[in-house]
């Protein structure tokens, strides 16, 4: 497989494309690549291209019913200061879905996008 655009793409099924675009751009530092439409939009952050597929998109229609809900897989976004990000998101009224978990590689917390898709914010350990 090859790609010419330099992005790694992940598809998230969403119930409201404009709301998803607003969430990812406003709170998580993504920028719009393809302008949102009712069925589809894509946003980027670094080399991650997030495909936001609404119910009318071909990506959503091709998904078997047993796979339509959010799963345990998630995108993983590295941040410099997890505590500052937590404070910023809470200040914006974003509900966090876990407590901070600390392990040998760093610290992480989970939140969910408006459609319920999970997102992990991760701060690497200082000694890594």
mmCIF file of N, CA and C in Angstrom:
data_model
loop_
_atom_site.group_PDB
_atom_site.id
_atom_site.type_symbol
_atom_site.label_atom_id
_atom_site.label_comp_id
_atom_site.label_asym_id
_atom_site.label_seq_id
_atom_site.Cartn_x
_atom_site.Cartn_y
_atom_site.Cartn_z
ATOM 1 N N UNK A 1 0.848 -1.180 0.000
ATOM 2 C CA UNK A 1 0.000 0.000 0.000
ATOM 3 C C UNK A 1 0.890 1.238 0.000
ATOM 4 N N UNK A 2 0.463 2.229 -0.701
ATOM 5 C CA UNK A 2 1.197 3.490 -0.722
ATOM 6 C C UNK A 2 0.216 4.638 -0.560
ATOM 7 N N UNK A 3 0.743 5.765 -0.169
ATOM 8 C CA UNK A 3 -0.060 6.966 -0.048
ATOM 9 C C UNK A 3 0.762 8.139 -0.545
ATOM 10 N N UNK A 4 0.107 9.097 -1.116
ATOM 11 C CA UNK A 4 0.830 10.258 -1.612
ATOM 12 C C UNK A 4 0.643 11.486 -0.750
ATOM 13 N N UNK A 5 -0.295 11.424 0.189
ATOM 14 C CA UNK A 5 -0.572 12.641 0.951
ATOM 15 C C UNK A 5 0.164 12.722 2.289
ATOM 16 N N UNK A 6 0.861 11.693 2.708
ATOM 17 C CA UNK A 6 1.654 11.752 3.935
ATOM 18 C C UNK A 6 0.859 11.671 5.219
ATOM 19 N N UNK A 7 -0.413 11.330 5.146
ATOM 20 C CA UNK A 7 -1.240 11.223 6.345
ATOM 21 C C UNK A 7 -1.536 9.777 6.669
ATOM 22 N N UNK A 8 -1.724 9.507 7.951
ATOM 23 C CA UNK A 8 -2.304 8.252 8.397
ATOM 24 C C UNK A 8 -3.763 8.572 8.667
ATOM 25 N N UNK A 9 -4.670 7.812 8.074
ATOM 26 C CA UNK A 9 -6.093 8.120 8.188
ATOM 27 C C UNK A 9 -6.800 7.135 9.104
ATOM 28 N N UNK A 10 -7.677 7.684 9.940
ATOM 29 C CA UNK A 10 -8.537 6.907 10.823
ATOM 30 C C UNK A 10 -9.959 7.381 10.576
ATOM 31 N N UNK A 11 -10.892 6.440 10.404
ATOM 32 C CA UNK A 11 -12.292 6.808 10.193
ATOM 33 C C UNK A 11 -13.060 6.662 11.498
ATOM 34 N N UNK A 12 -13.764 7.710 11.870
ATOM 35 C CA UNK A 12 -14.693 7.659 12.995
ATOM 36 C C UNK A 12 -16.090 7.870 12.430
ATOM 37 N N UNK A 13 -17.021 7.011 12.834
ATOM 38 C CA UNK A 13 -18.420 7.190 12.481
ATOM 39 C C UNK A 13 -19.024 8.159 13.487
ATOM 40 N N UNK A 14 -19.695 9.178 12.975
ATOM 41 C CA UNK A 14 -20.272 10.211 13.831
ATOM 42 C C UNK A 14 -21.731 10.405 13.459
ATOM 43 N N UNK A 15 -22.512 10.917 14.386
ATOM 44 C CA UNK A 15 -23.920 11.156 14.085
ATOM 45 C C UNK A 15 -24.181 12.578 13.601
ATOM 46 N N UNK A 16 -23.221 13.490 13.779
ATOM 47 C CA UNK A 16 -23.395 14.878 13.378
ATOM 48 C C UNK A 16 -22.035 15.417 12.918
ATOM 49 N N UNK A 17 -21.834 15.503 11.614
ATOM 50 C CA UNK A 17 -20.530 15.898 11.070
ATOM 51 C C UNK A 17 -20.130 17.306 11.500
ATOM 52 N N UNK A 18 -20.991 18.326 11.348
ATOM 53 C CA UNK A 18 -20.564 19.668 11.780
ATOM 54 C C UNK A 18 -20.204 19.743 13.263
ATOM 55 N N UNK A 19 -20.942 19.046 14.120
ATOM 56 C CA UNK A 19 -20.623 19.046 15.552
ATOM 57 C C UNK A 19 -19.271 18.374 15.797
ATOM 58 N N UNK A 20 -18.988 17.298 15.084
ATOM 59 C CA UNK A 20 -17.702 16.616 15.231
ATOM 60 C C UNK A 20 -16.557 17.518 14.785
ATOM 61 N N UNK A 21 -16.725 18.193 13.649
ATOM 62 C CA UNK A 21 -15.686 19.108 13.162
ATOM 63 C C UNK A 21 -15.444 20.211 14.184
ATOM 64 N N UNK A 22 -16.499 20.774 14.711
ATOM 65 C CA UNK A 22 -16.358 21.842 15.707
ATOM 66 C C UNK A 22 -15.601 21.342 16.937
ATOM 67 N N UNK A 23 -15.913 20.151 17.400
ATOM 68 C CA UNK A 23 -15.259 19.595 18.580
ATOM 69 C C UNK A 23 -13.764 19.390 18.338
ATOM 70 N N UNK A 24 -13.418 18.709 17.269
ATOM 71 C CA UNK A 24 -12.003 18.394 17.018
ATOM 72 C C UNK A 24 -11.180 19.647 16.720
ATOM 73 N N UNK A 25 -11.757 20.615 16.048
ATOM 74 C CA UNK A 25 -10.988 21.831 15.746
ATOM 75 C C UNK A 25 -10.934 22.770 16.944
ATOM 76 N N UNK A 26 -12.004 22.906 17.668
ATOM 77 C CA UNK A 26 -12.056 23.841 18.792
ATOM 78 C C UNK A 26 -11.258 23.358 19.992
ATOM 79 N N UNK A 27 -11.340 22.064 20.288
ATOM 80 C CA UNK A 27 -10.775 21.576 21.540
ATOM 81 C C UNK A 27 -9.495 20.749 21.407
ATOM 82 N N UNK A 28 -9.233 20.196 20.228
ATOM 83 C CA UNK A 28 -8.113 19.263 20.120
ATOM 84 C C UNK A 28 -7.073 19.654 19.075
ATOM 85 N N UNK A 29 -7.142 20.857 18.544
ATOM 86 C CA UNK A 29 -6.085 21.361 17.679
ATOM 87 C C UNK A 29 -6.066 20.825 16.264
ATOM 88 N N UNK A 30 -7.149 20.243 15.795
ATOM 89 C CA UNK A 30 -7.233 19.802 14.407
ATOM 90 C C UNK A 30 -7.578 20.984 13.509
ATOM 91 N N UNK A 31 -7.252 20.882 12.233
ATOM 92 C CA UNK A 31 -7.684 21.857 11.236
ATOM 93 C C UNK A 31 -8.473 21.124 10.162
ATOM 94 N N UNK A 32 -9.369 21.866 9.506
ATOM 95 C CA UNK A 32 -10.228 21.269 8.482
ATOM 96 C C UNK A 32 -9.430 21.058 7.202
ATOM 97 N N UNK A 33 -9.495 19.850 6.657
ATOM 98 C CA UNK A 33 -8.890 19.558 5.362
ATOM 99 C C UNK A 33 -9.947 19.671 4.268
ATOM 100 N N UNK A 34 -11.077 18.985 4.455
ATOM 101 C CA UNK A 34 -12.208 19.071 3.535
ATOM 102 C C UNK A 34 -13.355 19.732 4.280
ATOM 103 N N UNK A 35 -13.907 20.763 3.691
ATOM 104 C CA UNK A 35 -14.978 21.496 4.373
ATOM 105 C C UNK A 35 -16.132 20.572 4.701
ATOM 106 N N UNK A 36 -16.684 20.736 5.890
ATOM 107 C CA UNK A 36 -17.727 19.818 6.338
ATOM 108 C C UNK A 36 -18.969 19.853 5.464
ATOM 109 N N UNK A 37 -19.512 18.693 5.277
ATOM 110 C CA UNK A 37 -20.799 18.521 4.606
ATOM 111 C C UNK A 37 -21.639 17.646 5.530
ATOM 112 N N UNK A 38 -22.918 17.537 5.260
ATOM 113 C CA UNK A 38 -23.728 16.690 6.152
ATOM 114 C C UNK A 38 -23.240 15.246 6.238
ATOM 115 N N UNK A 39 -22.625 14.720 5.163
ATOM 116 C CA UNK A 39 -22.231 13.315 5.166
ATOM 117 C C UNK A 39 -20.790 13.080 5.585
ATOM 118 N N UNK A 40 -19.871 14.028 5.344
ATOM 119 C CA UNK A 40 -18.450 13.736 5.525
ATOM 120 C C UNK A 40 -17.633 15.011 5.680
ATOM 121 N N UNK A 41 -16.573 14.897 6.466
ATOM 122 C CA UNK A 41 -15.527 15.918 6.539
ATOM 123 C C UNK A 41 -14.263 15.210 6.992
ATOM 124 N N UNK A 42 -13.115 15.828 6.743
ATOM 125 C CA UNK A 42 -11.896 15.310 7.338
ATOM 126 C C UNK A 42 -11.099 16.455 7.933
ATOM 127 N N UNK A 43 -10.467 16.141 9.057
ATOM 128 C CA UNK A 43 -9.672 17.109 9.796
ATOM 129 C C UNK A 43 -8.296 16.503 10.006
ATOM 130 N N UNK A 44 -7.287 17.376 10.173
ATOM 131 C CA UNK A 44 -5.927 16.885 10.350
ATOM 132 C C UNK A 44 -5.272 17.500 11.577
ATOM 133 N N UNK A 45 -4.374 16.731 12.136
ATOM 134 C CA UNK A 45 -3.495 17.201 13.213
ATOM 135 C C UNK A 45 -2.175 16.468 13.006
ATOM 136 N N UNK A 46 -1.146 17.208 12.650
ATOM 137 C CA UNK A 46 0.121 16.566 12.310
ATOM 138 C C UNK A 46 -0.090 15.656 11.112
ATOM 139 N N UNK A 47 0.320 14.409 11.248
ATOM 140 C CA UNK A 47 0.156 13.466 10.143
ATOM 141 C C UNK A 47 -1.097 12.604 10.275
ATOM 142 N N UNK A 48 -1.965 12.922 11.255
ATOM 143 C CA UNK A 48 -3.221 12.192 11.437
ATOM 144 C C UNK A 48 -4.338 12.873 10.656
ATOM 145 N N UNK A 49 -4.954 12.146 9.778
ATOM 146 C CA UNK A 49 -6.139 12.601 9.047
ATOM 147 C C UNK A 49 -7.320 11.829 9.617
ATOM 148 N N UNK A 50 -8.232 12.538 10.261
ATOM 149 C CA UNK A 50 -9.399 11.924 10.880
ATOM 150 C C UNK A 50 -10.583 12.093 9.944
ATOM 151 N N UNK A 51 -11.101 10.956 9.465
ATOM 152 C CA UNK A 51 -12.240 10.940 8.553
ATOM 153 C C UNK A 51 -13.509 10.884 9.390
ATOM 154 N N UNK A 52 -14.328 11.893 9.299
ATOM 155 C CA UNK A 52 -15.555 11.986 10.085
ATOM 156 C C UNK A 52 -16.726 11.655 9.169
ATOM 157 N N UNK A 53 -17.250 10.456 9.296
ATOM 158 C CA UNK A 53 -18.271 9.947 8.394
ATOM 159 C C UNK A 53 -19.631 9.933 9.072
ATOM 160 N N UNK A 54 -20.554 10.739 8.547
ATOM 161 C CA UNK A 54 -21.913 10.784 9.065
ATOM 162 C C UNK A 54 -22.735 9.618 8.556
ATOM 163 N N UNK A 55 -23.979 9.485 9.021
ATOM 164 C CA UNK A 55 -24.829 8.346 8.657
ATOM 165 C C UNK A 55 -25.032 8.176 7.151
ATOM 166 N N UNK A 56 -25.015 9.256 6.381
ATOM 167 C CA UNK A 56 -25.242 9.158 4.935
ATOM 168 C C UNK A 56 -23.969 8.893 4.141
ATOM 169 N N UNK A 57 -22.822 8.851 4.800
ATOM 170 C CA UNK A 57 -21.564 8.646 4.074
ATOM 171 C C UNK A 57 -21.424 7.190 3.634
ATOM 172 N N UNK A 58 -20.637 6.975 2.590
ATOM 173 C CA UNK A 58 -20.419 5.604 2.129
ATOM 174 C C UNK A 58 -19.693 4.780 3.185
ATOM 175 N N UNK A 59 -18.784 5.396 3.936
ATOM 176 C CA UNK A 59 -18.067 4.668 4.982
ATOM 177 C C UNK A 59 -18.999 4.138 6.055
ATOM 178 N N UNK A 60 -19.963 4.937 6.444
ATOM 179 C CA UNK A 60 -20.918 4.497 7.464
ATOM 180 C C UNK A 60 -21.870 3.450 6.908
ATOM 181 N N UNK A 61 -22.300 3.633 5.681
ATOM 182 C CA UNK A 61 -23.249 2.679 5.080
ATOM 183 C C UNK A 61 -22.607 1.310 4.869
ATOM 184 N N UNK A 62 -21.288 1.271 4.681
ATOM 185 C CA UNK A 62 -20.601 0.001 4.447
ATOM 186 C C UNK A 62 -20.294 -0.752 5.737
ATOM 187 N N UNK A 63 -20.575 -0.151 6.876
ATOM 188 C CA UNK A 63 -20.233 -0.752 8.162
ATOM 189 C C UNK A 63 -21.364 -1.650 8.649
ATOM 190 N N UNK A 64 -21.075 -2.931 8.929
ATOM 191 C CA UNK A 64 -22.118 -3.812 9.457
ATOM 192 C C UNK A 64 -22.678 -3.274 10.771
ATOM 193 N N UNK A 65 -23.931 -3.522 11.008
ATOM 194 C CA UNK A 65 -24.639 -2.981 12.171
ATOM 195 C C UNK A 65 -23.929 -3.276 13.488
ATOM 196 N N UNK A 66 -23.323 -4.453 13.636
ATOM 197 C CA UNK A 66 -22.684 -4.781 14.905
ATOM 198 C C UNK A 66 -21.440 -3.944 15.186
ATOM 199 N N UNK A 67 -20.975 -3.165 14.201
ATOM 200 C CA UNK A 67 -19.794 -2.334 14.392
ATOM 201 C C UNK A 67 -20.093 -0.835 14.400
ATOM 202 N N UNK A 68 -21.344 -0.427 14.485
ATOM 203 C CA UNK A 68 -21.655 0.997 14.345
ATOM 204 C C UNK A 68 -21.351 1.827 15.585
ATOM 205 N N UNK A 69 -21.330 1.250 16.766
ATOM 206 C CA UNK A 69 -21.050 2.017 17.979
ATOM 207 C C UNK A 69 -19.563 2.214 18.182
ATOM 208 N N UNK A 70 -19.200 3.162 19.036
ATOM 209 C CA UNK A 70 -17.780 3.353 19.310
ATOM 210 C C UNK A 70 -17.210 2.130 20.025
ATOM 211 N N UNK A 71 -15.973 1.859 19.764
ATOM 212 C CA UNK A 71 -15.316 0.702 20.365
ATOM 213 C C UNK A 71 -14.278 1.121 21.383
ATOM 214 N N UNK A 72 -13.437 0.192 21.755
ATOM 215 C CA UNK A 72 -12.397 0.482 22.732
ATOM 216 C C UNK A 72 -11.157 1.063 22.072
ATOM 217 N N UNK A 73 -11.062 0.989 20.747
ATOM 218 C CA UNK A 73 -9.953 1.624 20.052
ATOM 219 C C UNK A 73 -10.125 3.127 20.137
ATOM 220 N N UNK A 74 -9.015 3.847 20.065
ATOM 221 C CA UNK A 74 -9.106 5.294 20.196
ATOM 222 C C UNK A 74 -7.902 5.939 19.530
ATOM 223 N N UNK A 75 -8.077 7.208 19.189
ATOM 224 C CA UNK A 75 -6.908 7.936 18.724
ATOM 225 C C UNK A 75 -6.128 8.386 19.949
ATOM 226 N N UNK A 76 -4.842 8.533 19.770
ATOM 227 C CA UNK A 76 -3.899 8.798 20.855
ATOM 228 C C UNK A 76 -3.203 10.115 20.504
ATOM 229 N N UNK A 77 -3.471 11.157 21.283
ATOM 230 C CA UNK A 77 -2.885 12.470 21.028
ATOM 231 C C UNK A 77 -1.884 12.800 22.124
ATOM 232 N N UNK A 78 -0.655 13.077 21.723
ATOM 233 C CA UNK A 78 0.398 13.411 22.676
ATOM 234 C C UNK A 78 0.302 14.894 23.017
ATOM 235 N N UNK A 79 0.373 15.200 24.308
ATOM 236 C CA UNK A 79 0.329 16.584 24.784
ATOM 237 C C UNK A 79 1.556 16.853 25.649
ATOM 238 N N UNK A 80 1.944 18.116 25.743
ATOM 239 C CA UNK A 80 3.102 18.502 26.548
ATOM 240 C C UNK A 80 2.778 18.591 28.037
ATOM 241 N N UNK A 81 1.551 19.021 28.366
ATOM 242 C CA UNK A 81 1.175 19.247 29.760
ATOM 243 C C UNK A 81 -0.245 18.727 29.974
ATOM 244 N N UNK A 82 -0.358 17.494 30.435
ATOM 245 C CA UNK A 82 -1.660 16.862 30.595
ATOM 246 C C UNK A 82 -2.542 17.630 31.574
ATOM 247 N N UNK A 83 -1.973 18.100 32.675
ATOM 248 C CA UNK A 83 -2.778 18.827 33.664
ATOM 249 C C UNK A 83 -3.373 20.101 33.072
ATOM 250 N N UNK A 84 -2.604 20.823 32.278
ATOM 251 C CA UNK A 84 -3.109 22.038 31.639
ATOM 252 C C UNK A 84 -4.224 21.707 30.646
ATOM 253 N N UNK A 85 -4.067 20.617 29.896
ATOM 254 C CA UNK A 85 -5.108 20.207 28.942
ATOM 255 C C UNK A 85 -6.383 19.811 29.673
ATOM 256 N N UNK A 86 -6.237 19.100 30.788
ATOM 257 C CA UNK A 86 -7.408 18.708 31.575
ATOM 258 C C UNK A 86 -8.140 19.947 32.074
ATOM 259 N N UNK A 87 -7.410 20.913 32.605
ATOM 260 C CA UNK A 87 -8.030 22.142 33.105
ATOM 261 C C UNK A 87 -8.719 22.901 31.980
ATOM 262 N N UNK A 88 -8.072 22.988 30.817
ATOM 263 C CA UNK A 88 -8.649 23.699 29.671
ATOM 264 C C UNK A 88 -9.939 23.033 29.205
ATOM 265 N N UNK A 89 -9.928 21.717 29.088
ATOM 266 C CA UNK A 89 -11.114 20.997 28.628
ATOM 267 C C UNK A 89 -12.244 21.064 29.646
ATOM 268 N N UNK A 90 -11.927 20.899 30.921
ATOM 269 C CA UNK A 90 -12.969 21.014 31.954
ATOM 270 C C UNK A 90 -13.555 22.420 31.959
ATOM 271 N N UNK A 91 -12.704 23.429 31.780
ATOM 272 C CA UNK A 91 -13.176 24.806 31.711
ATOM 273 C C UNK A 91 -14.117 25.048 30.550
ATOM 274 N N UNK A 92 -13.963 24.251 29.493
ATOM 275 C CA UNK A 92 -14.834 24.362 28.321
ATOM 276 C C UNK A 92 -16.066 23.473 28.446
ATOM 277 N N UNK A 93 -16.204 22.785 29.577
ATOM 278 C CA UNK A 93 -17.366 21.934 29.794
ATOM 279 C C UNK A 93 -17.258 20.554 29.164
ATOM 280 N N UNK A 94 -16.053 20.147 28.764
ATOM 281 C CA UNK A 94 -15.860 18.824 28.174
ATOM 282 C C UNK A 94 -15.757 17.796 29.300
ATOM 283 N N UNK A 95 -16.564 16.745 29.211
ATOM 284 C CA UNK A 95 -16.552 15.692 30.227
ATOM 285 C C UNK A 95 -15.420 14.713 29.945
ATOM 286 N N UNK A 96 -14.606 14.468 30.952
ATOM 287 C CA UNK A 96 -13.547 13.479 30.841
ATOM 288 C C UNK A 96 -14.121 12.129 31.258
ATOM 289 N N UNK A 97 -13.683 11.060 30.614
ATOM 290 C CA UNK A 97 -14.282 9.748 30.808
ATOM 291 C C UNK A 97 -13.479 8.804 31.669
ATOM 292 N N UNK A 98 -12.351 9.265 32.185
ATOM 293 C CA UNK A 98 -11.559 8.425 33.075
ATOM 294 C C UNK A 98 -10.804 9.323 34.038
ATOM 295 N N UNK A 99 -10.226 8.710 35.027
ATOM 296 C CA UNK A 99 -9.267 9.411 35.869
ATOM 297 C C UNK A 99 -7.932 9.381 35.136
ATOM 298 N N UNK A 100 -6.994 10.179 35.583
ATOM 299 C CA UNK A 100 -5.648 10.120 35.035
ATOM 300 C C UNK A 100 -5.034 8.780 35.433
ATOM 301 N N UNK A 101 -4.456 8.106 34.458
ATOM 302 C CA UNK A 101 -3.772 6.837 34.689
ATOM 303 C C UNK A 101 -2.290 7.081 34.460
ATOM 304 N N UNK A 102 -1.479 6.668 35.431
ATOM 305 C CA UNK A 102 -0.030 6.847 35.329
ATOM 306 C C UNK A 102 0.627 5.481 35.204
ATOM 307 N N UNK A 103 1.524 5.367 34.238
ATOM 308 C CA UNK A 103 2.263 4.130 34.032
ATOM 309 C C UNK A 103 3.712 4.452 33.747
ATOM 310 N N UNK A 104 4.507 3.444 33.446
ATOM 311 C CA UNK A 104 5.928 3.670 33.223
ATOM 312 C C UNK A 104 6.221 4.555 32.012
ATOM 313 N N UNK A 105 5.311 4.584 31.043
ATOM 314 C CA UNK A 105 5.536 5.390 29.839
ATOM 315 C C UNK A 105 5.023 6.807 29.924
ATOM 316 N N UNK A 106 4.161 7.088 30.899
ATOM 317 C CA UNK A 106 3.612 8.423 31.017
ATOM 318 C C UNK A 106 2.248 8.424 31.669
ATOM 319 N N UNK A 107 1.495 9.489 31.423
ATOM 320 C CA UNK A 107 0.170 9.677 32.026
ATOM 321 C C UNK A 107 -0.849 9.866 30.917
ATOM 322 N N UNK A 108 -2.072 9.402 31.164
ATOM 323 C CA UNK A 108 -3.116 9.519 30.155
ATOM 324 C C UNK A 108 -4.474 9.710 30.792
ATOM 325 N N UNK A 109 -5.398 10.232 29.967
ATOM 326 C CA UNK A 109 -6.794 10.382 30.360
ATOM 327 C C UNK A 109 -7.636 10.210 29.111
ATOM 328 N N UNK A 110 -8.871 9.770 29.287
ATOM 329 C CA UNK A 110 -9.775 9.580 28.167
ATOM 330 C C UNK A 110 -10.894 10.615 28.186
ATOM 331 N N UNK A 111 -11.297 11.026 26.990
ATOM 332 C CA UNK A 111 -12.487 11.825 26.806
ATOM 333 C C UNK A 111 -13.214 11.259 25.619
ATOM 334 N N UNK A 112 -14.415 11.721 25.365
ATOM 335 C CA UNK A 112 -15.190 11.225 24.234
ATOM 336 C C UNK A 112 -15.641 12.394 23.384
ATOM 337 N N UNK A 113 -15.603 12.195 22.083
ATOM 338 C CA UNK A 113 -16.128 13.168 21.139
ATOM 339 C C UNK A 113 -17.652 13.133 21.205
ATOM 340 N N UNK A 114 -18.328 14.084 20.586
ATOM 341 C CA UNK A 114 -19.794 14.116 20.679
ATOM 342 C C UNK A 114 -20.487 12.813 20.277
ATOM 343 N N UNK A 115 -19.950 12.049 19.324
ATOM 344 C CA UNK A 115 -20.583 10.787 18.918
ATOM 345 C C UNK A 115 -20.191 9.622 19.820
ATOM 346 N N UNK A 116 -19.360 9.870 20.832
ATOM 347 C CA UNK A 116 -18.961 8.829 21.762
ATOM 348 C C UNK A 116 -17.635 8.171 21.437
ATOM 349 N N UNK A 117 -16.994 8.563 20.345
ATOM 350 C CA UNK A 117 -15.704 7.975 19.995
ATOM 351 C C UNK A 117 -14.648 8.402 21.009
ATOM 352 N N UNK A 118 -13.881 7.436 21.538
ATOM 353 C CA UNK A 118 -12.908 7.758 22.577
ATOM 354 C C UNK A 118 -11.636 8.395 22.030
ATOM 355 N N UNK A 119 -11.050 9.260 22.850
ATOM 356 C CA UNK A 119 -9.802 9.958 22.540
ATOM 357 C C UNK A 119 -8.930 9.870 23.782
ATOM 358 N N UNK A 120 -7.679 9.538 23.577
ATOM 359 C CA UNK A 120 -6.724 9.483 24.678
ATOM 360 C C UNK A 120 -5.762 10.653 24.564
ATOM 361 N N UNK A 121 -5.635 11.420 25.641
ATOM 362 C CA UNK A 121 -4.595 12.439 25.732
ATOM 363 C C UNK A 121 -3.466 11.830 26.552
ATOM 364 N N UNK A 122 -2.248 11.921 26.048
ATOM 365 C CA UNK A 122 -1.115 11.235 26.662
ATOM 366 C C UNK A 122 0.072 12.173 26.804
ATOM 367 N N UNK A 123 0.630 12.211 28.008
ATOM 368 C CA UNK A 123 1.859 12.961 28.265
ATOM 369 C C UNK A 123 2.955 11.955 28.572
ATOM 370 N N UNK A 124 3.980 11.865 27.707
ATOM 371 C CA UNK A 124 5.060 10.912 27.963
ATOM 372 C C UNK A 124 5.778 11.233 29.275
ATOM 373 N N UNK A 125 6.327 10.178 29.881
ATOM 374 C CA UNK A 125 7.127 10.350 31.093
ATOM 375 C C UNK A 125 8.341 11.212 30.768
ATOM 376 N N UNK A 126 8.775 11.989 31.731
ATOM 377 C CA UNK A 126 9.897 12.911 31.525
ATOM 378 C C UNK A 126 11.186 12.197 31.170
ATOM 379 N N UNK A 127 11.360 10.982 31.623
ATOM 380 C CA UNK A 127 12.620 10.267 31.372
ATOM 381 C C UNK A 127 12.632 9.463 30.089
ATOM 382 N N UNK A 128 11.610 9.592 29.267
ATOM 383 C CA UNK A 128 11.556 8.845 27.998
ATOM 384 C C UNK A 128 12.376 9.499 26.942
#
